[in-house]
Structures are given as C-alpha cells and as structure tokens.
Amino acid sequence: MNIRDAKTEIKNALLAYHRRDEEGHYKYPPVRQRPILLMGPPGIGKTAIMEQVAAECGVGLVAYTITHHTRQSAVGLPQIVSRTYGGKTVNVTEYTMSEIIASVYDCMERTGKQEGILFIDEINCVSETLAPTMLQFLQNKTFGTHRVPEGWMIVAAGNPREYNKSVREFDMVTLDRVRRIQVEPDCGVWMEYARERGISGAILSYLSMKEERFYQVESQFGEQRFVTARGWEDLSQLIQGYEELGLEVAPSLVVQFLQQEDTARDFAAYYRIYRRYGEDYQIPELLWGRMSETARAARISMGREASFEERFTVAELLLDTLDGKFREYEFQDRLLVRLHGALQALKKELLSEEEESPEDADRADSCMEKQIGERKDSLKVKLQKELIDGREARLEEQVIRMLEQYRLVLREEHVRGGKEGFARIRKLFGQELSRREELVSLIGQGLGRAFAFVQDCFGEDQEMLLLVSGLARNPRSADYIARHGCPDFLRYSKMLTNVTPRESLRSACREALRERRED
C-alpha cells in the first residue's frame, strides 16, 4: 500500500488500541495489541507519518533509529543486587532500565501524555548481538526486563534486503506476532503531501511530468544510485533558501540530494528552464495587475508559439504563484479568527461594569499586559510539553505580536480607560479586516487574470485543464473558491467532466508530451 494508506492503518490501530471501558480499562487487551511492522524502501516518509499520527491523535512520540544503539543502551547495564530466597540472601544480576524505555517515561513526564507511539526504525538492520533483543521486543514488548508502558503502541520499520545488505530476516514466530504492512513509493500520494508542505513549485512541476523519476534505486558498478522522497523534500528546502539568498542552484548541488546522476542532471536543467520561464512570462506581474497591456500581448504571443513542455510549465507557474497568495490568505484568515477570540476575552475585562478606581485608571494597559503575559506563558508550556506544532506556534506568536502592537498604540495615544481602549482596539482590528478583504479581492482578480491568460494563450486545451484541476486539488484554493467564489473556475471546471474516471489528467498530459517529443 502507499504511505497515505499506511498512515490511516496506523491511526486506526491507535484509536482501536486506546478504547477504554466504563472503568477506564483498555478494551483491547494489551497482550493482543500487535506491534505494527512497516516494511518499505528508505526515504518514503515512514518517520514523517509517525509525527503526523501522533500530532493528529494528541499522543506522545518517541522515535529511535535502533542501528545507532548497542545492546547495553537498548537492554540496560547489569548490576548486582541482593535477593532473599528461602531465607537465604544471594547476589543476583539485574539490568538498569533501558535507555529507550526510560525515554518513554521521560516523554510522559515532559508532555503529560500517558499514551503514545514508540517508533523503532531500521529494526531489521541491527547487529548480531542486538538481534535477539529486537525479537524479544516485538514478541513481548520488553527491552531486557522492562516492559513498554501500557497505552504506548509499538511501530517498527525496516527496509527490504535489496536496499540494505545488513538486513536480517524475521522468523515466522516473530512475524506471527506483528501486523506487517508493505509500503511502496507513490508519487501521486507524495505530491498531495508536498503541496501541503509547500514543496518547491519547480519540483512539483517536474514530477508532474516525470513521475517515473520520483523514486529510483539501482546499482552501478557495485555502487547504489538512488532518488527518494526524502531527497526531494530536503532539496526543496535548500532550493527555497538559495532562492531567497539569490544563490545559484547548480547541478553539483542537486546531485547531493538526488543521488542518481541522470535524474539530477535532468532536474537541474528543468529547474533552470522553470526559472527562466518565470522570468520571461513575469507571472507575478501578470497576475497581480502590474503588467501593461503591451507586455501582456507579448507574453500571449510567446505562449502561442511555445512547445508543449513550455506551455505545461507556464500552467504550473501560474498555480505556484497563486498558491503563494492562497497560503497568505489561509494564514491571515486563521490569524484573524484567533485574534478575534483573544479580543473577545479582552473585551470582558475592558468593559467590566465594575467602577474604575483611581488605581485602575490604566485599565486598558493593565488588561492587555495581563492577557499578553498569559498567552506567552501558555505558549511556553505548550512548546515545552510538545502540545503544539510549529505552524500553530507561529500563529500564536503572531497573535501575541499584534496584541503587543495594539498595546503600544494605546500607550502612544494616551488611551487609558477600558471603554475608550476597547473602542480603539476595535478600530485597529477593523483595519486588519480591511486588509484581509483587500487580499481576497487581489486573489480574485489574480484568478480572473490567470484564466484569461490561459484562454488567450492556449484556449480550452490541456493547459486549461491543468489550471482547473490544480485549483480543485489544492485544499487552500478550493477553500478560497468555496468561500468567495470564482465564476471562471465554475465555467471551466465543466471541462473536468470530459475526463474519464480511469484517466488521470496529468497522465494524459505526460503522454501528450511524450508523443510530441517523438514527433
């Protein structure tokens, strides 16, 4: 199955294992809660889905790559203790708590989460001395003499033998005690994840046309050459950083991440073309109304004479540029919802019916100082206890900064009373709403210009289908269109009904590209 389906299986298992009865006992007996064994090629996102499941289910996560451990760190160190048996005291050997089990308890204490996932990666690549411990771990859920705490589901991951020469096969006794899930690379599923994560538009565009280059593993002259999902994601991070700094993305850089030279050279060449087309067509200027009619006419003429690959890339550039604004809109919308909630709480304090005493003359400032302090303290605790992810943390940090700005305005304008303070804050928030409406309008006009440009350049052909399907598939653009409408989208989306259920739009485009190249 693909990584998305594997994630669903793990999430469902976690929910099933954590069901409790009226007395608070687990309905699913822990002894029957089989560990999940993910088997699949390296770099396809096995660790990433563990983080996603833990975050979505609100449980803890402890992750280890077991090949980095010795038998002592996994099992614990021996120690001599005294025991009395039949009235006779003897010395016996016991083991200290395993570092891995101790990490689970540390996580529980640090986060307050009593349930979670213990993820062990590369479990079938351990040393010979550690192999029996791993079998015991899968069969009995123990490291040495210490058991994994109840409420913690075990997920292990391994690579098939063709990807790692040090792989050890599990026997039937072990496999009969786990839930084995075979995971295979799936470019389409990864692309959905990639769009959500903001992967470079050049990579998304390239893989849309050349899906066969998404995941490759081969041996040449005894050396492995490979391209993985992890490689594409890490390359994207560096590309975006290089672009911000104005640095060149050279083939020698790409091959450090895509360790298959033919694919690395091919993508490096495409990236150069992608950037050149972006400069030639000046997509931001075109979409956001900064291009003259003369310049637009020149781009239309250029597009009409373009090759199929160039036309395809232009459609992807339009989608990538629009998505930047959709991301901005999504963040701003969530920010204003959260800020509104904060101001509603502040309103109760500022408009309190209690008579303001002389000591409370600075109610506006004191109330804002109190709420800002409380939100800062709350965010600090959530970060320490891993109760909030990076995106949510950035959102909350922005809310705090805006509250601090509002407080500064009140102080600069000598606003002291609660009622006067709330009236001023309401006006400031109104300005934020106006800026949001300006963004909504800008995006709406950009969508209209995108459809008009594609229509004028290419007509109602594959490029229009790419634009429509790209907007429909992107959750951010779909949300915007559902809330604010887009007549052009509704008009052209009827074209999607002409695509048969078994036919992938992008597969059709790739096939057309191959045919035109052959001609």
Short mmCIF file of C-alpha atoms in Angstrom, two decimals, residues 31-475:
data_model
loop_
_atom_site.label_atom_id
_atom_site.label_comp_id
_atom_site.label_asym_id
_atom_site.label_seq_id
_atom_site.Cartn_x
_atom_site.Cartn_y
_atom_site.Cartn_z
CA VAL A 31 -1.27 -8.60 25.08
CA ARG A 32 -3.25 -8.65 21.83
CA GLN A 33 -2.10 -5.20 20.67
CA ARG A 34 0.24 -6.36 17.99
CA PRO A 35 3.13 -4.08 17.06
CA ILE A 36 2.97 -2.73 13.52
CA LEU A 37 5.91 -3.55 11.26
CA LEU A 38 6.30 -1.16 8.30
CA MET A 39 8.43 -2.63 5.54
CA GLY A 40 9.40 -0.50 2.59
CA PRO A 41 12.17 1.36 0.76
CA PRO A 42 14.13 4.04 2.62
CA GLY A 43 13.15 7.69 2.38
CA ILE A 44 9.45 7.31 1.55
CA GLY A 45 8.14 9.03 4.68
CA LYS A 46 7.76 6.32 7.33
CA THR A 47 9.08 8.58 10.11
CA ALA A 48 7.07 11.56 8.84
CA ILE A 49 3.74 9.75 9.16
CA MET A 50 4.58 8.81 12.75
CA GLU A 51 4.89 12.50 13.59
CA GLN A 52 1.63 13.24 11.78
CA VAL A 53 -0.33 10.47 13.53
CA ALA A 54 0.98 11.48 16.96
CA ALA A 55 0.07 15.13 16.34
CA GLU A 56 -3.39 14.37 14.95
CA CYS A 57 -4.25 11.95 17.77
CA GLY A 58 -2.71 14.10 20.50
CA VAL A 59 -0.39 11.40 21.81
CA GLY A 60 3.31 11.27 22.56
CA LEU A 61 6.01 10.07 20.19
CA VAL A 62 9.40 8.56 20.97
CA ALA A 63 11.43 7.68 17.87
CA TYR A 64 14.70 5.76 17.72
CA THR A 65 16.90 4.51 14.91
CA ILE A 66 17.94 1.26 16.52
CA THR A 67 21.13 0.84 14.46
CA HIS A 68 22.61 3.69 16.50
CA HIS A 69 22.30 1.63 19.69
CA THR A 70 24.33 -1.07 21.36
CA ARG A 71 22.90 -3.95 23.33
CA GLN A 72 23.73 -2.10 26.55
CA SER A 73 21.79 1.05 25.66
CA ALA A 74 18.79 -0.96 24.46
CA VAL A 75 18.70 -3.54 27.27
CA GLY A 76 20.37 -1.67 30.12
CA LEU A 77 23.54 -2.26 32.11
CA PRO A 78 23.98 -5.21 34.50
CA GLN A 79 24.10 -4.53 38.22
CA ILE A 80 24.48 -6.80 41.26
CA VAL A 81 21.62 -6.73 43.78
CA SER A 82 20.82 -8.79 46.87
CA ARG A 83 17.74 -11.02 46.99
CA THR A 84 16.44 -13.35 49.67
CA TYR A 85 15.16 -16.75 48.53
CA GLY A 86 14.04 -19.40 51.07
CA GLY A 87 15.58 -17.42 53.90
CA LYS A 88 18.94 -17.22 52.18
CA THR A 89 20.39 -13.97 50.81
CA VAL A 90 22.12 -14.24 47.46
CA ASN A 91 23.58 -11.85 44.91
CA VAL A 92 21.88 -11.79 41.50
CA THR A 93 22.31 -9.83 38.28
CA GLU A 94 19.66 -7.36 37.21
CA TYR A 95 19.64 -4.72 34.49
CA THR A 96 19.16 -1.00 34.73
CA MET A 97 16.25 0.48 32.79
CA SER A 98 16.74 0.54 29.04
CA GLU A 99 17.53 3.98 27.64
CA ILE A 100 14.65 3.53 25.19
CA ILE A 101 12.09 2.65 27.88
CA ALA A 102 13.40 5.50 30.03
CA SER A 103 12.83 7.87 27.09
CA VAL A 104 9.17 6.83 27.02
CA TYR A 105 8.77 7.71 30.68
CA ASP A 106 10.67 10.96 30.13
CA CYS A 107 8.23 11.85 27.34
CA MET A 108 5.26 11.06 29.57
CA GLU A 109 6.63 13.28 32.33
CA ARG A 110 7.66 16.11 30.00
CA THR A 111 4.45 16.29 27.95
CA GLY A 112 1.88 14.89 30.36
CA LYS A 113 0.78 12.46 27.61
CA GLN A 114 0.28 8.99 29.07
CA GLU A 115 -0.33 7.34 25.69
CA GLY A 116 1.79 7.41 22.59
CA ILE A 117 3.80 5.70 19.88
CA LEU A 118 7.21 4.10 20.34
CA PHE A 119 8.75 4.07 16.87
CA ILE A 120 11.83 1.97 16.18
CA ASP A 121 13.38 2.47 12.75
CA GLU A 122 15.67 0.09 10.84
CA ILE A 123 14.71 -2.69 13.19
CA ASN A 124 15.88 -5.46 10.86
CA CYS A 125 19.35 -3.93 10.39
CA VAL A 126 20.67 -4.36 13.94
CA SER A 127 23.91 -6.03 14.91
CA GLU A 128 24.09 -9.75 15.65
CA THR A 129 24.29 -9.12 19.41
CA LEU A 130 21.19 -6.92 19.39
CA ALA A 131 19.05 -9.08 17.09
CA PRO A 132 17.67 -11.35 19.87
CA THR A 133 16.70 -8.26 21.86
CA MET A 134 14.70 -6.93 18.90
CA LEU A 135 12.88 -10.23 18.53
CA GLN A 136 12.06 -10.18 22.24
CA PHE A 137 10.90 -6.59 21.90
CA LEU A 138 8.45 -7.40 19.09
CA GLN A 139 7.21 -10.58 20.73
CA ASN A 140 6.92 -9.45 24.36
CA LYS A 141 7.04 -5.61 24.19
CA THR A 142 10.02 -5.52 26.54
CA PHE A 143 13.61 -4.30 26.44
CA GLY A 144 15.53 -6.53 28.81
CA THR A 145 13.38 -6.86 31.92
CA HIS A 146 11.49 -3.61 31.40
CA ARG A 147 8.13 -3.51 29.63
CA VAL A 148 6.86 -0.77 27.35
CA PRO A 149 4.23 1.18 29.36
CA GLU A 150 0.56 0.45 28.68
CA GLY A 151 -1.00 2.86 26.25
CA TRP A 152 2.11 3.02 24.08
CA MET A 153 1.71 1.38 20.69
CA ILE A 154 4.82 -0.07 19.10
CA VAL A 155 5.56 0.70 15.46
CA ALA A 156 8.74 -0.63 13.87
CA ALA A 157 10.10 -0.01 10.39
CA GLY A 158 12.57 -1.87 8.24
CA ASN A 159 13.97 -1.96 4.73
CA PRO A 160 13.78 -4.91 2.32
CA ARG A 161 17.02 -6.76 1.62
CA GLU A 162 17.52 -5.18 -1.82
CA TYR A 163 18.03 -1.80 -0.16
CA ASN A 164 20.31 -2.83 2.68
CA LYS A 165 22.82 -5.65 2.74
CA SER A 166 22.78 -5.86 6.55
CA VAL A 167 19.08 -6.79 6.70
CA ARG A 168 18.12 -9.74 8.92
CA GLU A 169 15.03 -11.75 8.10
CA PHE A 170 12.41 -12.26 10.82
CA ASP A 171 11.29 -15.80 11.52
CA MET A 172 7.67 -16.93 11.41
CA VAL A 173 7.34 -16.88 15.20
CA THR A 174 8.09 -13.14 15.23
CA LEU A 175 6.05 -12.28 12.13
CA ASP A 176 3.06 -14.08 13.66
CA ARG A 177 3.11 -11.53 16.49
CA VAL A 178 3.16 -8.33 14.42
CA ARG A 179 1.00 -6.58 11.86
CA ARG A 180 3.14 -6.35 8.76
CA ILE A 181 2.41 -3.52 6.30
CA GLN A 182 4.27 -3.39 3.00
CA VAL A 183 4.71 0.23 1.85
CA GLU A 184 5.54 1.20 -1.72
CA PRO A 185 6.51 4.59 -3.21
CA ASP A 186 3.58 6.50 -4.71
CA CYS A 187 4.32 9.78 -6.46
CA GLY A 188 0.68 10.91 -6.56
CA VAL A 189 0.25 10.49 -2.80
CA TRP A 190 3.55 12.22 -2.09
CA MET A 191 2.56 15.13 -4.33
CA GLU A 192 -0.53 15.72 -2.18
CA TYR A 193 1.70 15.85 0.88
CA ALA A 194 4.22 18.03 -0.96
CA ARG A 195 1.64 20.66 -1.88
CA GLU A 196 0.50 20.83 1.73
CA ARG A 197 4.10 21.23 2.92
CA GLY A 198 4.93 23.95 0.39
CA ILE A 199 7.47 21.96 -1.62
CA SER A 200 9.19 23.96 -4.37
CA GLY A 201 6.95 24.59 -7.38
CA ALA A 202 9.81 23.54 -9.67
CA ILE A 203 9.87 20.08 -8.08
CA LEU A 204 6.08 19.73 -8.23
CA SER A 205 6.05 20.78 -11.87
CA TYR A 206 8.92 18.45 -12.78
CA LEU A 207 7.39 15.39 -11.10
CA SER A 208 4.01 16.17 -12.63
CA MET A 209 5.60 15.48 -15.99
CA LYS A 210 8.15 12.86 -14.98
CA GLU A 211 6.56 10.75 -12.29
CA GLU A 212 8.87 7.84 -13.17
CA ARG A 213 11.81 9.80 -11.71
CA PHE A 214 10.18 10.23 -8.29
CA TYR A 215 11.75 7.16 -6.68
CA GLN A 216 14.69 5.25 -8.13
CA VAL A 217 17.12 2.72 -6.70
CA GLU A 218 19.72 1.00 -8.85
CA SER A 219 23.26 -0.36 -8.63
CA GLN A 220 26.04 0.73 -10.97
CA PHE A 221 29.49 -0.81 -10.73
CA GLY A 222 28.76 -2.01 -7.22
CA GLU A 223 27.58 1.43 -6.05
CA GLN A 224 23.99 2.34 -5.26
CA ARG A 225 22.38 5.27 -7.09
CA PHE A 226 19.08 6.45 -5.74
CA VAL A 227 16.40 9.14 -5.60
CA THR A 228 13.96 9.16 -2.67
CA ALA A 229 11.05 11.22 -1.40
CA ARG A 230 13.29 12.41 1.44
CA GLY A 231 15.80 13.63 -1.12
CA TRP A 232 13.19 15.68 -2.98
CA GLU A 233 11.90 17.28 0.23
CA ASP A 234 15.37 18.14 1.53
CA LEU A 235 16.34 19.53 -1.88
CA SER A 236 13.22 21.70 -1.86
CA GLN A 237 14.20 23.24 1.48
CA LEU A 238 17.63 24.16 0.16
CA ILE A 239 16.29 25.47 -3.17
CA GLN A 240 13.93 27.83 -1.37
CA GLY A 241 16.75 29.03 0.83
CA TYR A 242 19.05 29.57 -2.16
CA GLU A 243 16.31 31.48 -3.98
CA GLU A 244 15.83 33.83 -1.04
CA LEU A 245 19.58 34.45 -0.96
CA GLY A 246 19.88 34.81 -4.74
CA LEU A 247 22.29 31.87 -4.99
CA GLU A 248 22.65 29.56 -7.97
CA VAL A 249 21.17 26.06 -7.81
CA ALA A 250 23.85 24.17 -9.75
CA PRO A 251 23.78 20.53 -10.94
CA SER A 252 26.59 19.78 -8.47
CA LEU A 253 24.22 20.82 -5.67
CA VAL A 254 21.24 18.83 -6.96
CA VAL A 255 23.21 15.58 -7.21
CA GLN A 256 23.98 15.81 -3.49
CA PHE A 257 20.28 15.15 -2.85
CA LEU A 258 19.22 13.22 -5.96
CA GLN A 259 21.98 10.66 -5.99
CA GLN A 260 21.19 9.34 -9.45
CA GLU A 261 23.17 11.42 -11.90
CA ASP A 262 20.81 11.23 -14.86
CA THR A 263 17.81 12.42 -12.79
CA ALA A 264 19.92 15.06 -11.05
CA ARG A 265 21.12 16.49 -14.38
CA ASP A 266 17.63 16.32 -15.86
CA PHE A 267 16.03 18.14 -12.93
CA ALA A 268 18.82 20.73 -12.77
CA ALA A 269 18.21 21.50 -16.46
CA TYR A 270 14.46 21.72 -15.89
CA TYR A 271 14.90 23.94 -12.85
CA ARG A 272 16.93 26.35 -14.96
CA ILE A 273 14.18 26.40 -17.61
CA TYR A 274 11.48 26.75 -14.94
CA ARG A 275 13.19 29.82 -13.52
CA ARG A 276 13.77 31.25 -17.00
CA TYR A 277 10.13 30.82 -17.99
CA GLY A 278 9.12 32.50 -14.72
CA GLU A 279 11.29 35.49 -15.62
CA ASP A 280 10.18 35.57 -19.27
CA TYR A 281 6.46 35.39 -18.54
CA GLN A 282 6.67 37.57 -15.40
CA ILE A 283 3.83 35.64 -13.78
CA PRO A 284 3.57 37.75 -10.58
CA GLU A 285 3.32 40.96 -12.60
CA LEU A 286 0.75 39.33 -14.87
CA LEU A 287 -1.47 38.02 -12.05
CA TRP A 288 -1.34 40.96 -9.68
CA GLY A 289 -2.07 43.65 -12.26
CA ARG A 290 1.41 45.13 -12.60
CA MET A 291 1.80 44.34 -16.32
CA SER A 292 0.90 46.67 -19.19
CA GLU A 293 -1.40 45.54 -22.00
CA THR A 294 1.50 45.71 -24.43
CA ALA A 295 3.64 43.45 -22.26
CA ARG A 296 0.72 41.06 -21.76
CA ALA A 297 0.13 40.84 -25.50
CA ALA A 298 3.81 39.96 -25.97
CA ARG A 299 3.50 37.12 -23.45
CA ILE A 300 0.37 35.82 -25.14
CA SER A 301 2.19 35.77 -28.47
CA MET A 302 5.13 33.96 -26.85
CA GLY A 303 2.80 31.40 -25.25
CA ARG A 304 1.01 30.63 -28.51
CA GLU A 305 4.32 29.70 -30.12
CA ALA A 306 5.55 27.71 -27.12
CA SER A 307 6.36 24.00 -27.04
CA PHE A 308 4.09 21.67 -25.10
CA GLU A 309 6.61 21.43 -22.24
CA GLU A 310 6.80 25.22 -22.03
CA ARG A 311 3.01 25.53 -22.03
CA PHE A 312 2.78 22.90 -19.29
CA THR A 313 5.39 24.74 -17.23
CA VAL A 314 3.59 28.08 -17.61
CA ALA A 315 0.40 26.50 -16.23
CA GLU A 316 2.38 25.17 -13.27
CA LEU A 317 3.97 28.59 -12.71
CA LEU A 318 0.52 30.17 -12.58
CA LEU A 319 -0.59 27.62 -9.98
CA ASP A 320 2.58 28.05 -7.93
CA THR A 321 2.27 31.85 -7.85
CA LEU A 322 -1.42 31.69 -6.96
CA ASP A 323 -0.66 29.20 -4.20
CA GLY A 324 1.67 31.70 -2.56
CA LYS A 325 -1.29 34.06 -2.12
CA PHE A 326 -3.59 31.24 -1.04
CA ARG A 327 -1.10 30.41 1.71
CA GLU A 328 -1.00 34.05 2.75
CA TYR A 329 -4.81 34.15 2.81
CA GLU A 330 -5.04 30.93 4.83
CA PHE A 331 -2.60 32.21 7.44
CA GLN A 332 -4.24 35.62 7.65
CA ASP A 333 -7.70 34.11 7.96
CA ARG A 334 -6.65 31.79 10.78
CA LEU A 335 -4.78 34.64 12.43
CA LEU A 336 -7.82 36.91 12.46
CA VAL A 337 -10.05 34.15 13.84
CA ARG A 338 -7.62 33.59 16.70
CA LEU A 339 -7.07 37.30 17.24
CA HIS A 340 -10.84 37.85 17.36
CA GLY A 341 -11.10 35.24 20.09
CA ALA A 342 -8.36 36.98 22.05
CA LEU A 343 -10.10 40.35 21.71
CA GLN A 344 -13.43 38.87 22.81
CA ALA A 345 -11.76 37.72 26.03
CA LEU A 346 -10.14 41.13 26.39
CA LYS A 347 -13.49 42.85 25.86
CA LYS A 348 -14.89 41.29 29.03
CA GLU A 349 -12.05 42.80 31.02
CA LEU A 350 -12.08 46.22 29.37
CA LEU A 351 -15.87 46.68 29.51
CA SER A 352 -16.30 45.32 33.01
CA GLU A 353 -19.16 47.05 34.84
CA GLU A 354 -17.01 47.43 37.92
CA GLU A 355 -16.35 51.09 38.64
CA GLU A 356 -12.81 52.08 37.75
CA SER A 357 -10.89 53.17 40.84
CA PRO A 358 -8.05 55.71 40.71
CA GLU A 359 -5.62 52.80 40.99
CA ASP A 360 -7.32 51.21 37.95
CA ALA A 361 -7.15 54.28 35.73
CA ASP A 362 -4.81 52.45 33.32
CA ARG A 363 -7.23 49.57 32.85
CA ALA A 364 -6.60 49.31 29.10
CA ASP A 365 -2.86 48.87 29.55
CA SER A 366 -3.09 46.57 32.56
CA CYS A 367 -5.67 44.29 30.90
CA MET A 368 -3.61 43.99 27.75
CA GLU A 369 -0.44 43.36 29.72
CA LYS A 370 -2.21 40.60 31.62
CA GLN A 371 -3.53 38.84 28.51
CA ILE A 372 -0.22 39.10 26.65
CA GLY A 373 1.59 37.62 29.64
CA GLU A 374 -0.90 34.79 29.96
CA ARG A 375 -0.65 33.91 26.27
CA LYS A 376 3.15 33.96 26.40
CA ASP A 377 3.17 31.66 29.44
CA SER A 378 0.65 29.32 27.81
CA LEU A 379 2.66 29.12 24.59
CA LYS A 380 5.85 28.40 26.54
CA VAL A 381 4.19 25.50 28.37
CA LYS A 382 2.70 24.09 25.14
CA LEU A 383 6.11 24.19 23.46
CA GLN A 384 7.80 22.53 26.42
CA LYS A 385 5.19 19.79 26.57
CA GLU A 386 5.11 19.37 22.78
CA LEU A 387 1.40 20.17 22.70
CA ILE A 388 1.68 22.45 19.67
CA ASP A 389 3.33 22.11 16.28
CA GLY A 390 5.47 24.66 14.51
CA ARG A 391 2.70 26.19 12.40
CA GLU A 392 0.38 26.65 15.36
CA ALA A 393 3.24 28.13 17.38
CA ARG A 394 3.99 30.68 14.64
CA LEU A 395 0.31 31.61 14.51
CA GLU A 396 0.15 32.17 18.27
CA GLU A 397 3.40 34.15 18.21
CA GLN A 398 1.88 36.46 15.59
CA VAL A 399 -1.26 36.95 17.71
CA ILE A 400 0.94 37.94 20.64
CA ARG A 401 2.91 40.38 18.46
CA MET A 402 -0.30 42.02 17.25
CA LEU A 403 -1.61 42.37 20.79
CA GLU A 404 1.69 44.00 21.73
CA GLN A 405 1.31 46.39 18.79
CA TYR A 406 -2.22 47.28 19.89
CA ARG A 407 -0.98 47.92 23.41
CA LEU A 408 1.77 50.17 22.07
CA VAL A 409 -0.77 52.20 20.07
CA LEU A 410 -2.91 52.72 23.17
CA ARG A 411 0.08 53.88 25.15
CA GLU A 412 1.26 56.23 22.40
CA GLU A 413 -2.22 57.77 22.13
CA HIS A 414 -2.59 58.03 25.93
CA VAL A 415 -5.66 55.78 25.90
CA ARG A 416 -6.19 54.62 29.49
CA GLY A 417 -9.80 53.74 30.19
CA GLY A 418 -11.35 50.37 29.40
CA LYS A 419 -14.19 51.59 27.19
CA GLU A 420 -12.00 54.00 25.30
CA GLY A 421 -9.35 51.29 24.94
CA PHE A 422 -11.79 48.76 23.51
CA ALA A 423 -13.17 51.31 21.02
CA ARG A 424 -9.64 51.99 19.74
CA ILE A 425 -8.77 48.30 19.56
CA ARG A 426 -11.95 47.61 17.60
CA LYS A 427 -10.86 50.17 15.00
CA LEU A 428 -7.41 48.57 14.78
CA PHE A 429 -8.99 45.15 14.27
CA GLY A 430 -11.24 46.69 11.62
CA GLN A 431 -8.13 47.72 9.72
CA GLU A 432 -6.95 44.10 9.78
CA LEU A 433 -10.30 43.00 8.35
CA SER A 434 -9.97 45.59 5.60
CA ARG A 435 -6.51 44.27 4.71
CA ARG A 436 -7.96 40.77 4.54
CA GLU A 437 -10.68 41.94 2.17
CA GLU A 438 -8.03 43.59 0.02
CA LEU A 439 -6.19 40.27 -0.16
CA VAL A 440 -9.43 38.46 -1.03
CA SER A 441 -10.03 40.95 -3.83
CA LEU A 442 -6.43 40.68 -5.08
CA ILE A 443 -6.64 36.88 -5.25
CA GLY A 444 -9.99 37.04 -7.04
CA GLN A 445 -8.57 39.38 -9.66
CA GLY A 446 -5.48 37.16 -9.97
CA LEU A 447 -7.64 34.12 -10.63
CA GLY A 448 -9.52 36.01 -13.31
CA ARG A 449 -6.26 37.08 -14.97
CA ALA A 450 -4.92 33.52 -14.82
CA PHE A 451 -7.95 32.08 -16.60
CA ALA A 452 -7.98 34.90 -19.14
CA PHE A 453 -4.28 34.44 -19.91
CA VAL A 454 -4.58 30.68 -20.39
CA GLN A 455 -7.65 31.16 -22.58
CA ASP A 456 -5.92 33.81 -24.72
CA CYS A 457 -2.70 31.78 -24.99
CA PHE A 458 -3.83 28.19 -25.25
CA GLY A 459 -7.60 28.13 -25.48
CA GLU A 460 -9.58 25.40 -23.75
CA ASP A 461 -6.89 22.78 -24.11
CA GLN A 462 -4.75 20.68 -21.75
CA GLU A 463 -3.32 23.80 -20.11
CA MET A 464 -6.77 24.96 -19.03
CA LEU A 465 -7.45 21.50 -17.63
CA LEU A 466 -4.20 21.69 -15.69
CA LEU A 467 -5.16 25.05 -14.22
CA VAL A 468 -8.65 23.93 -13.24
CA SER A 469 -7.57 20.58 -11.81
CA GLY A 470 -4.68 22.18 -9.93
CA LEU A 471 -7.03 24.64 -8.23
CA ALA A 472 -9.54 21.90 -7.44
CA ARG A 473 -6.91 19.61 -5.96
CA ASN A 474 -5.27 22.25 -3.77
CA PRO A 475 -7.16 22.44 -0.42
#
